[in-house]
Amino acid sequence: MYQINENYLKLQGSYLFSTIAKKINDYKSKNPNANVIRLGIGDVTQPIVPAIIDALHKAVDEMGTMEGFRGYGPEQGYEFLREVIAKEDYQNRGCDISADEIFVSDGAKCDVGNIQEIFGQDNIVAVCDPVYPVYVDTNVMAGRAGSYNEKIGGFDNLVYMPCSEKNGFAPEIPNKTPDIIYLCFPNNPTGMAITKPALQEWVDYANKNSSIIIYDAAYEAYITEEGIPHSIYECQGARTCAIEMHSFSKNAGFTGLRLGYTVIPKELVCNGVSLHSMWNRRHGTKYNGAPYIIQRAGEAVYSKEGKEQLQMQISYYMENARIIREGLAAEGFTVYGGVNAPYIWLKVPEKMTSWDFFDKLLNEVQIVGTPGSGFGASGEGFFRLTAFGTKENTLEALERIVRAKW
Ligand SMILES: *Cc1c(COP(=O)(O)O)cnc(C)c1O
């Protein structure tokens, strides 16, 4: 008789967004005419910019010609894309990363989820708390997280690094030394960035302890402040201790098109085995690359027109972030994030849980956000609002939140 992977039974995750969906459906069935504004799910809303649409059309037409047809692509991704990534995202920022260290993929979620496959079973994994659920869930599926423990609101074998008001939402070195450390900055859900000296401390720590950092840079394009690192490779020594993932989802609207990449420097060697060659092997076997057409669209992200058009789109979202952040602060709310990331991390009023706050916003003023406790125990007391709505919706949402009785 076949057996299932019982680790899947330990998963807690999907409860967050399914509970939210259920609450919205219940509300709507009782109030069919209600105009519910959603600032909850982290998906973009603005259409793909013209420079990228042009590149897509061109690549589609090429595929219908004898000379332009492409079959299976190179496993690491097309050189035209890897070259422009290496130049624009790294070398122009003073980071020593070359095109052959880049692996083009169908998204960062896939890569951050899959990368754990090349690591052994007994690694101790550390995550921030609150956290993007993919890091935890994929390690649970792999059997590396242990069992869910109601008392701590987390998994027994994971090392949780609380990110709270006290530490400015930046993780501190944990008591137990982890082997694999997941970091994501600017952060989802807190919307907070990390300073370069603070990130450098993590790099030094990882090198000293022979740990590896898996760095998720999905929101790098939203950084507006000087001196905030766009890549972990801006830190000295990161080539020997860090893997980095990027996504085209949040900076260029590819949540539906699917494109991302992972950087594995050649120096990453564990007991004589190169991680670069392991990941290469994985790409060769379980291909999770992106179609030629989408890689051409990715190339257009770095064109002059593409950059200009995308900067306008990012500014549009960040203006939404500013509206929510400043509007709520002016009303006496405590708000974090929204300066270097498209998320606002709102402190819920005292004596309320983040789910109480969710229910109140939905029932009184028809606004949907995400309760912080859904991202981990330390997220309790906070509430995530996204800047990915339209400007009209964002202004309306602010007005309604302020109008609710506090
Ligand atoms: C949205 C998001 C991603 C992007 O994943 P894709 O698969 O590229 O769409 C990755 N990491 C974090 C933290 C995110 O919020």
Coordinates of C-alpha atoms and ligand atoms in Angstrom, one line a residue:
M1 CA 0.0 0.0 0.0
Y2 CA 1.3 3.4 -0.9
Q3 CA 1.8 6.0 1.8
I4 CA 1.5 9.8 1.8
N5 CA 4.0 12.3 3.1
E6 CA 2.6 12.7 6.5
N7 CA 4.5 15.9 7.1
Y8 CA 1.8 17.6 5.0
L9 CA -0.7 16.8 7.8
K10 CA 1.3 19.1 10.1
L11 CA 0.7 22.2 8.0
Q12 CA -1.3 25.0 9.6
G13 CA -0.9 27.6 6.9
S14 CA -3.7 27.9 4.4
Y15 CA -6.1 28.6 7.3
L16 CA -5.3 32.3 7.2
F17 CA -6.5 33.2 3.7
S18 CA -9.3 30.6 3.8
T19 CA -10.6 32.1 7.0
I20 CA -10.5 35.5 5.5
A21 CA -12.3 34.4 2.4
K22 CA -15.0 32.6 4.5
K23 CA -15.6 35.7 6.6
I24 CA -15.9 37.9 3.5
N25 CA -18.4 35.4 1.9
D26 CA -20.5 35.3 5.1
Y27 CA -20.6 39.0 5.3
K28 CA -21.5 39.4 1.6
S29 CA -24.2 36.8 1.8
K30 CA -25.8 38.8 4.6
N31 CA -25.1 42.2 3.0
P32 CA -25.3 41.6 -0.8
N33 CA -25.0 45.3 -1.7
A34 CA -22.0 46.0 0.5
N35 CA -19.0 47.6 -1.3
V36 CA -16.1 45.7 0.3
I37 CA -12.6 47.1 -0.3
R38 CA -9.8 44.6 -0.2
L39 CA -6.4 45.7 1.1
G40 CA -5.6 42.2 2.1
I41 CA -4.0 39.8 -0.4
G42 CA -0.5 40.7 -1.6
D43 CA -1.2 40.8 -5.3
V44 CA -0.6 43.8 -7.6
T45 CA -3.5 45.4 -9.5
Q46 CA -2.0 47.7 -12.2
P47 CA -1.7 46.3 -15.8
I48 CA 1.5 45.3 -17.4
V49 CA 3.3 48.4 -18.7
P50 CA 3.6 49.0 -22.5
A51 CA 7.3 48.3 -22.9
I52 CA 6.7 44.8 -21.5
I53 CA 3.6 44.2 -23.6
D54 CA 5.6 45.2 -26.7
A55 CA 8.3 42.7 -25.9
L56 CA 5.7 40.0 -25.3
H57 CA 4.1 40.6 -28.7
K58 CA 7.5 40.6 -30.4
A59 CA 8.5 37.3 -28.8
V60 CA 5.2 35.7 -29.6
D61 CA 5.5 36.6 -33.3
E62 CA 9.1 35.3 -33.4
M63 CA 7.9 31.9 -32.2
G64 CA 5.8 31.7 -35.3
T65 CA 8.7 32.0 -37.7
M66 CA 11.3 29.4 -38.8
E67 CA 14.3 31.5 -37.6
G68 CA 12.6 32.8 -34.4
F69 CA 11.2 29.5 -33.1
R70 CA 12.7 28.3 -29.8
G71 CA 12.2 25.0 -28.2
Y72 CA 13.6 23.9 -24.8
G73 CA 15.6 26.8 -23.5
P74 CA 18.9 26.7 -21.6
E75 CA 18.4 25.3 -18.1
Q76 CA 19.7 28.3 -16.3
G77 CA 17.7 30.7 -18.4
Y78 CA 18.6 32.7 -21.6
E79 CA 21.9 34.5 -21.5
F80 CA 20.3 37.8 -22.7
L81 CA 18.3 37.9 -19.5
R82 CA 21.0 36.7 -17.1
E83 CA 23.5 39.2 -18.6
V84 CA 21.2 42.2 -18.1
I85 CA 20.2 41.0 -14.5
A86 CA 23.9 40.6 -13.6
K87 CA 24.7 44.1 -14.9
E88 CA 21.7 46.1 -13.7
D89 CA 20.8 44.4 -10.4
Y90 CA 24.4 43.6 -9.3
Q91 CA 27.4 45.0 -11.1
N92 CA 26.0 48.5 -11.3
R93 CA 25.4 48.4 -7.6
G94 CA 29.0 47.3 -6.9
C95 CA 28.0 43.6 -6.3
D96 CA 30.3 41.0 -7.6
I97 CA 27.8 38.6 -9.3
S98 CA 28.2 37.2 -12.8
A99 CA 25.5 36.0 -15.3
D100 CA 26.5 32.4 -14.8
E101 CA 25.6 32.6 -11.1
I102 CA 22.0 33.4 -11.9
F103 CA 19.2 30.9 -12.4
V104 CA 16.1 32.2 -14.1
S105 CA 12.9 30.6 -12.8
D106 CA 9.1 30.8 -12.8
G107 CA 9.0 32.9 -9.6
A108 CA 10.6 33.6 -6.2
K109 CA 7.9 31.7 -4.4
C110 CA 8.8 28.6 -6.3
D111 CA 12.5 29.1 -5.6
V112 CA 12.3 29.9 -1.9
G113 CA 10.0 26.9 -1.6
N114 CA 12.2 24.5 -3.6
I115 CA 15.7 25.6 -2.5
Q116 CA 15.3 23.6 0.8
E117 CA 15.5 20.4 -1.3
I118 CA 19.2 20.7 -1.7
F119 CA 19.8 20.8 2.1
G120 CA 19.9 17.9 4.5
Q121 CA 17.2 16.8 6.8
D122 CA 18.8 17.7 10.1
N123 CA 19.5 21.4 9.4
I124 CA 18.2 23.8 12.1
V125 CA 16.1 26.4 10.3
A126 CA 15.5 29.9 11.6
V127 CA 12.8 32.2 10.4
C128 CA 11.6 35.7 11.4
D129 CA 8.3 36.0 13.3
P130 CA 6.1 37.2 11.7
V131 CA 7.0 35.6 8.4
Y132 CA 6.0 35.0 4.8
P133 CA 4.5 31.5 5.2
V134 CA 6.3 29.8 2.4
Y135 CA 9.6 29.4 4.3
V136 CA 7.9 27.6 7.1
D137 CA 5.4 25.6 5.1
T138 CA 8.0 24.1 2.7
N139 CA 10.2 23.1 5.7
V140 CA 7.2 21.5 7.3
M141 CA 6.4 19.5 4.2
A142 CA 10.1 18.4 4.1
G143 CA 9.8 17.2 7.8
R144 CA 12.4 19.6 9.0
A145 CA 10.1 21.7 11.3
G146 CA 8.8 19.1 13.7
S147 CA 5.3 19.3 15.1
Y148 CA 3.0 22.2 15.5
N149 CA 3.0 23.3 19.1
E150 CA -0.2 25.2 20.2
K151 CA 1.5 26.6 23.3
I152 CA 4.2 28.5 21.3
G153 CA 2.0 29.0 18.3
G154 CA 4.7 27.6 16.1
F155 CA 6.7 24.4 15.2
D156 CA 8.9 22.7 17.7
N157 CA 12.1 22.4 15.6
L158 CA 12.1 25.9 14.1
V159 CA 14.1 28.8 15.6
Y160 CA 11.8 31.8 15.6
M161 CA 13.4 35.3 15.6
P162 CA 10.8 37.8 16.8
C163 CA 10.6 41.0 14.9
S164 CA 8.8 43.5 17.1
E165 CA 8.5 47.1 18.0
K166 CA 11.3 46.6 20.5
N167 CA 13.9 45.6 18.0
G168 CA 12.6 47.8 15.2
F169 CA 11.3 44.7 13.4
A170 CA 14.8 43.5 12.7
P171 CA 15.7 40.0 13.8
E172 CA 18.3 39.5 16.5
I173 CA 20.9 36.7 16.7
P174 CA 19.1 33.7 18.3
N175 CA 20.3 31.7 21.3
K176 CA 20.4 28.5 19.3
T177 CA 22.7 28.6 16.3
P178 CA 20.7 27.9 13.1
D179 CA 22.1 26.3 10.0
I180 CA 19.7 27.8 7.5
I181 CA 18.5 31.4 8.1
Y182 CA 15.7 32.9 6.0
L183 CA 15.7 36.6 5.8
C184 CA 13.4 38.8 3.7
F185 CA 14.0 42.6 3.4
P186 CA 12.2 44.8 2.7
N187 CA 9.9 42.6 4.7
N188 CA 6.5 41.1 4.0
P189 CA 4.4 41.5 6.2
T190 CA 5.9 44.2 8.4
G191 CA 6.9 46.5 5.5
M192 CA 10.2 47.3 7.3
A193 CA 13.7 47.4 5.7
I194 CA 17.0 46.4 7.2
T195 CA 20.0 48.7 7.5
K196 CA 23.3 47.7 5.8
P197 CA 25.2 47.4 9.1
A198 CA 22.5 45.1 10.5
L199 CA 22.5 42.9 7.4
Q200 CA 26.3 42.8 7.6
E201 CA 26.1 41.4 11.1
W202 CA 24.0 38.5 9.8
V203 CA 26.5 37.9 7.0
D204 CA 29.4 37.9 9.5
Y205 CA 27.4 35.6 11.8
A206 CA 26.6 33.1 9.0
N207 CA 30.2 33.0 7.9
K208 CA 31.5 32.5 11.5
N209 CA 29.1 29.6 12.1
S210 CA 29.1 28.0 8.7
S211 CA 25.4 28.8 8.3
I212 CA 23.7 29.8 5.1
I213 CA 21.3 32.7 4.6
I214 CA 18.5 32.5 2.1
Y215 CA 17.7 36.1 1.2
D216 CA 14.4 37.0 -0.3
A217 CA 14.7 40.4 -2.1
A218 CA 11.2 40.4 -3.6
Y219 CA 10.5 44.0 -2.5
E220 CA 13.9 45.5 -3.3
A221 CA 12.4 47.8 -6.0
Y222 CA 10.3 49.6 -3.4
I223 CA 13.3 50.9 -1.4
T224 CA 13.2 54.7 -1.4
E225 CA 15.7 55.5 1.4
E226 CA 19.4 55.9 0.7
G227 CA 21.7 53.4 2.3
I228 CA 19.2 50.5 2.5
P229 CA 20.7 47.4 0.8
H230 CA 19.0 46.2 -2.3
S231 CA 20.9 43.0 -2.3
I232 CA 22.7 40.9 0.4
Y233 CA 25.7 40.9 -1.9
E234 CA 26.2 44.6 -1.0
C235 CA 27.6 43.1 2.3
Q236 CA 31.2 41.9 2.5
G237 CA 31.6 38.2 2.6
A238 CA 28.0 37.4 1.4
R239 CA 29.3 35.3 -1.5
T240 CA 30.4 32.6 0.9
C241 CA 27.2 32.4 2.9
A242 CA 24.1 33.6 1.0
I243 CA 21.7 32.6 -1.7
E244 CA 19.4 35.4 -3.0
M245 CA 16.0 35.3 -4.7
H246 CA 14.3 37.9 -6.8
S247 CA 10.9 38.2 -8.2
F248 CA 9.4 40.1 -11.1
S249 CA 6.0 40.0 -9.5
K250 CA 5.9 43.0 -7.3
N251 CA 8.2 45.4 -9.3
A252 CA 6.8 44.6 -12.7
G253 CA 3.4 42.9 -12.3
F254 CA 4.5 39.4 -13.2
T255 CA 2.3 37.6 -10.6
G256 CA 0.4 36.0 -13.4
L257 CA 3.2 35.9 -16.0
R258 CA 5.6 34.2 -13.6
L259 CA 9.3 35.1 -13.6
G260 CA 12.0 35.2 -10.9
Y261 CA 15.6 34.3 -10.4
T262 CA 18.0 32.8 -7.8
V263 CA 21.6 33.7 -7.3
I264 CA 24.0 31.0 -6.2
P265 CA 27.6 32.2 -6.0
K266 CA 30.3 29.8 -7.0
E267 CA 32.0 30.1 -3.6
L268 CA 29.1 28.4 -1.9
V269 CA 30.6 25.0 -1.2
C270 CA 29.6 22.6 1.6
N271 CA 31.9 19.7 2.4
G272 CA 33.5 20.1 -1.0
V273 CA 30.2 20.1 -2.9
S274 CA 29.2 23.2 -4.9
L275 CA 25.6 24.3 -4.2
H276 CA 25.7 26.0 -7.7
S277 CA 26.2 22.6 -9.3
M278 CA 23.5 21.0 -7.1
W279 CA 20.9 23.7 -8.1
N280 CA 22.0 23.3 -11.7
R281 CA 21.3 19.6 -11.5
R282 CA 17.9 20.4 -10.0
H283 CA 17.0 22.8 -12.8
G284 CA 18.2 20.2 -15.3
T285 CA 16.0 17.5 -13.7
K286 CA 12.9 19.3 -12.4
Y287 CA 12.9 22.2 -14.8
N288 CA 11.2 25.3 -13.2
G289 CA 12.4 27.9 -15.6
A290 CA 10.3 30.4 -17.5
P291 CA 9.2 30.4 -21.2
Y292 CA 11.2 32.3 -23.8
I293 CA 8.4 34.8 -24.3
I294 CA 8.3 35.6 -20.5
Q295 CA 12.1 35.9 -20.4
R296 CA 12.0 38.4 -23.2
A297 CA 9.3 40.3 -21.2
G298 CA 11.8 40.2 -18.2
E299 CA 14.5 41.7 -20.4
A300 CA 12.2 44.6 -21.2
V301 CA 12.0 45.4 -17.4
Y302 CA 15.5 46.7 -17.8
S303 CA 15.0 48.7 -20.9
K304 CA 15.0 52.5 -20.7
E305 CA 11.2 52.7 -21.4
G306 CA 10.6 49.7 -19.2
K307 CA 12.4 51.2 -16.2
E308 CA 10.6 54.6 -16.6
Q309 CA 7.2 53.0 -16.9
L310 CA 7.8 50.7 -13.9
Q311 CA 9.2 53.5 -11.8
M312 CA 5.8 55.3 -12.3
Q313 CA 3.9 52.2 -11.3
I314 CA 6.0 51.7 -8.2
S315 CA 5.5 55.4 -7.3
Y316 CA 1.8 54.9 -7.7
Y317 CA 1.7 52.1 -5.2
M318 CA 4.1 54.0 -2.8
E319 CA 1.8 57.0 -3.0
N320 CA -1.0 54.7 -1.7
A321 CA 1.4 53.6 1.0
R322 CA 2.0 57.2 2.0
I323 CA -1.7 58.0 2.0
I324 CA -2.5 55.1 4.4
R325 CA 0.6 55.6 6.6
E326 CA 0.3 59.4 7.0
G327 CA -3.5 59.4 7.2
L328 CA -3.6 56.8 9.9
A329 CA -0.7 58.3 11.8
A330 CA -2.5 61.7 11.8
E331 CA -5.5 60.0 13.4
G332 CA -3.4 58.7 16.2
F333 CA -2.7 55.2 15.0
T334 CA 0.7 53.7 15.3
V335 CA 1.9 52.6 11.9
Y336 CA 5.1 51.0 10.6
G337 CA 6.4 50.2 7.1
G338 CA 5.2 51.7 3.9
V339 CA 8.4 53.7 3.2
N340 CA 10.6 51.0 1.6
A341 CA 7.9 48.4 1.0
P342 CA 4.2 48.4 -0.2
Y343 CA 2.9 47.2 3.2
I344 CA 1.7 49.1 6.2
W345 CA 2.0 47.3 9.6
L346 CA -0.6 48.9 11.7
K347 CA -0.7 48.5 15.5
V348 CA -4.2 47.5 16.5
P349 CA -5.7 49.4 19.4
E350 CA -5.1 48.0 22.9
K351 CA -7.3 45.2 24.2
M352 CA -8.1 44.0 20.7
T353 CA -6.6 41.0 18.9
S354 CA -5.7 41.3 15.3
W355 CA -8.8 39.1 14.4
D356 CA -11.0 41.4 16.5
F357 CA -9.6 44.3 14.4
F358 CA -10.3 42.4 11.2
D359 CA -13.9 41.7 12.2
K360 CA -14.5 45.3 13.2
L361 CA -13.2 46.7 9.9
L362 CA -15.1 44.3 7.8
N363 CA -18.4 44.6 9.7
E364 CA -18.4 48.3 10.4
V365 CA -16.7 49.8 7.4
Q366 CA -16.3 47.0 4.9
I367 CA -12.5 47.0 4.7
V368 CA -10.4 43.8 4.4
G369 CA -6.8 43.5 5.6
T370 CA -4.7 40.7 7.0
P371 CA -4.5 39.9 10.7
G372 CA -0.9 39.9 11.9
S373 CA -1.3 36.8 13.9
G374 CA -1.8 34.9 10.6
F375 CA 2.0 35.5 10.0
G376 CA 3.1 34.1 13.3
A377 CA 2.8 34.5 17.1
S378 CA 4.7 37.8 17.1
G379 CA 2.3 39.3 14.5
E380 CA -0.4 39.4 17.1
G381 CA -1.4 43.0 17.8
F382 CA -0.7 44.1 14.3
F383 CA -2.6 44.3 11.0
R384 CA -1.3 44.3 7.4
L385 CA -2.7 46.7 4.9
T386 CA -1.3 46.6 1.3
A387 CA -0.6 49.6 -1.0
F388 CA -1.5 47.5 -4.1
G389 CA -5.1 48.9 -4.4
T390 CA -6.1 51.7 -6.7
K391 CA -5.7 55.3 -5.5
E392 CA -9.5 55.7 -5.3
N393 CA -9.9 52.6 -3.2
T394 CA -7.0 53.6 -0.9
L395 CA -8.4 57.0 -0.2
E396 CA -11.9 55.6 0.4
A397 CA -10.4 52.9 2.7
L398 CA -8.5 55.5 4.7
E399 CA -11.7 57.6 5.1
R400 CA -13.7 54.5 6.2
I401 CA -11.1 53.3 8.7
V402 CA -10.9 56.7 10.3
R403 CA -14.8 56.9 10.4
A404 CA -15.1 53.6 12.4
K405 CA -15.7 54.1 16.1
W406 CA -12.4 53.7 18.0
Ligands
LIG1 C1 5.1 38.1 -3.4 C2 6.4 37.5 -2.7 C3 7.3 36.8 -3.5 C4 7.0 36.6 -5.0 O1 6.8 35.4 -5.4 P1 6.6 35.1 -6.9 O2 6.6 33.6 -6.9 O3 7.8 35.6 -7.7 O4 5.3 35.7 -7.4 C5 8.4 36.3 -2.8 N1 8.6 36.5 -1.5 C6 7.8 37.3 -0.8 C7 8.1 37.6 0.6 C8 6.6 37.8 -1.4 O5 5.8 38.5 -0.6

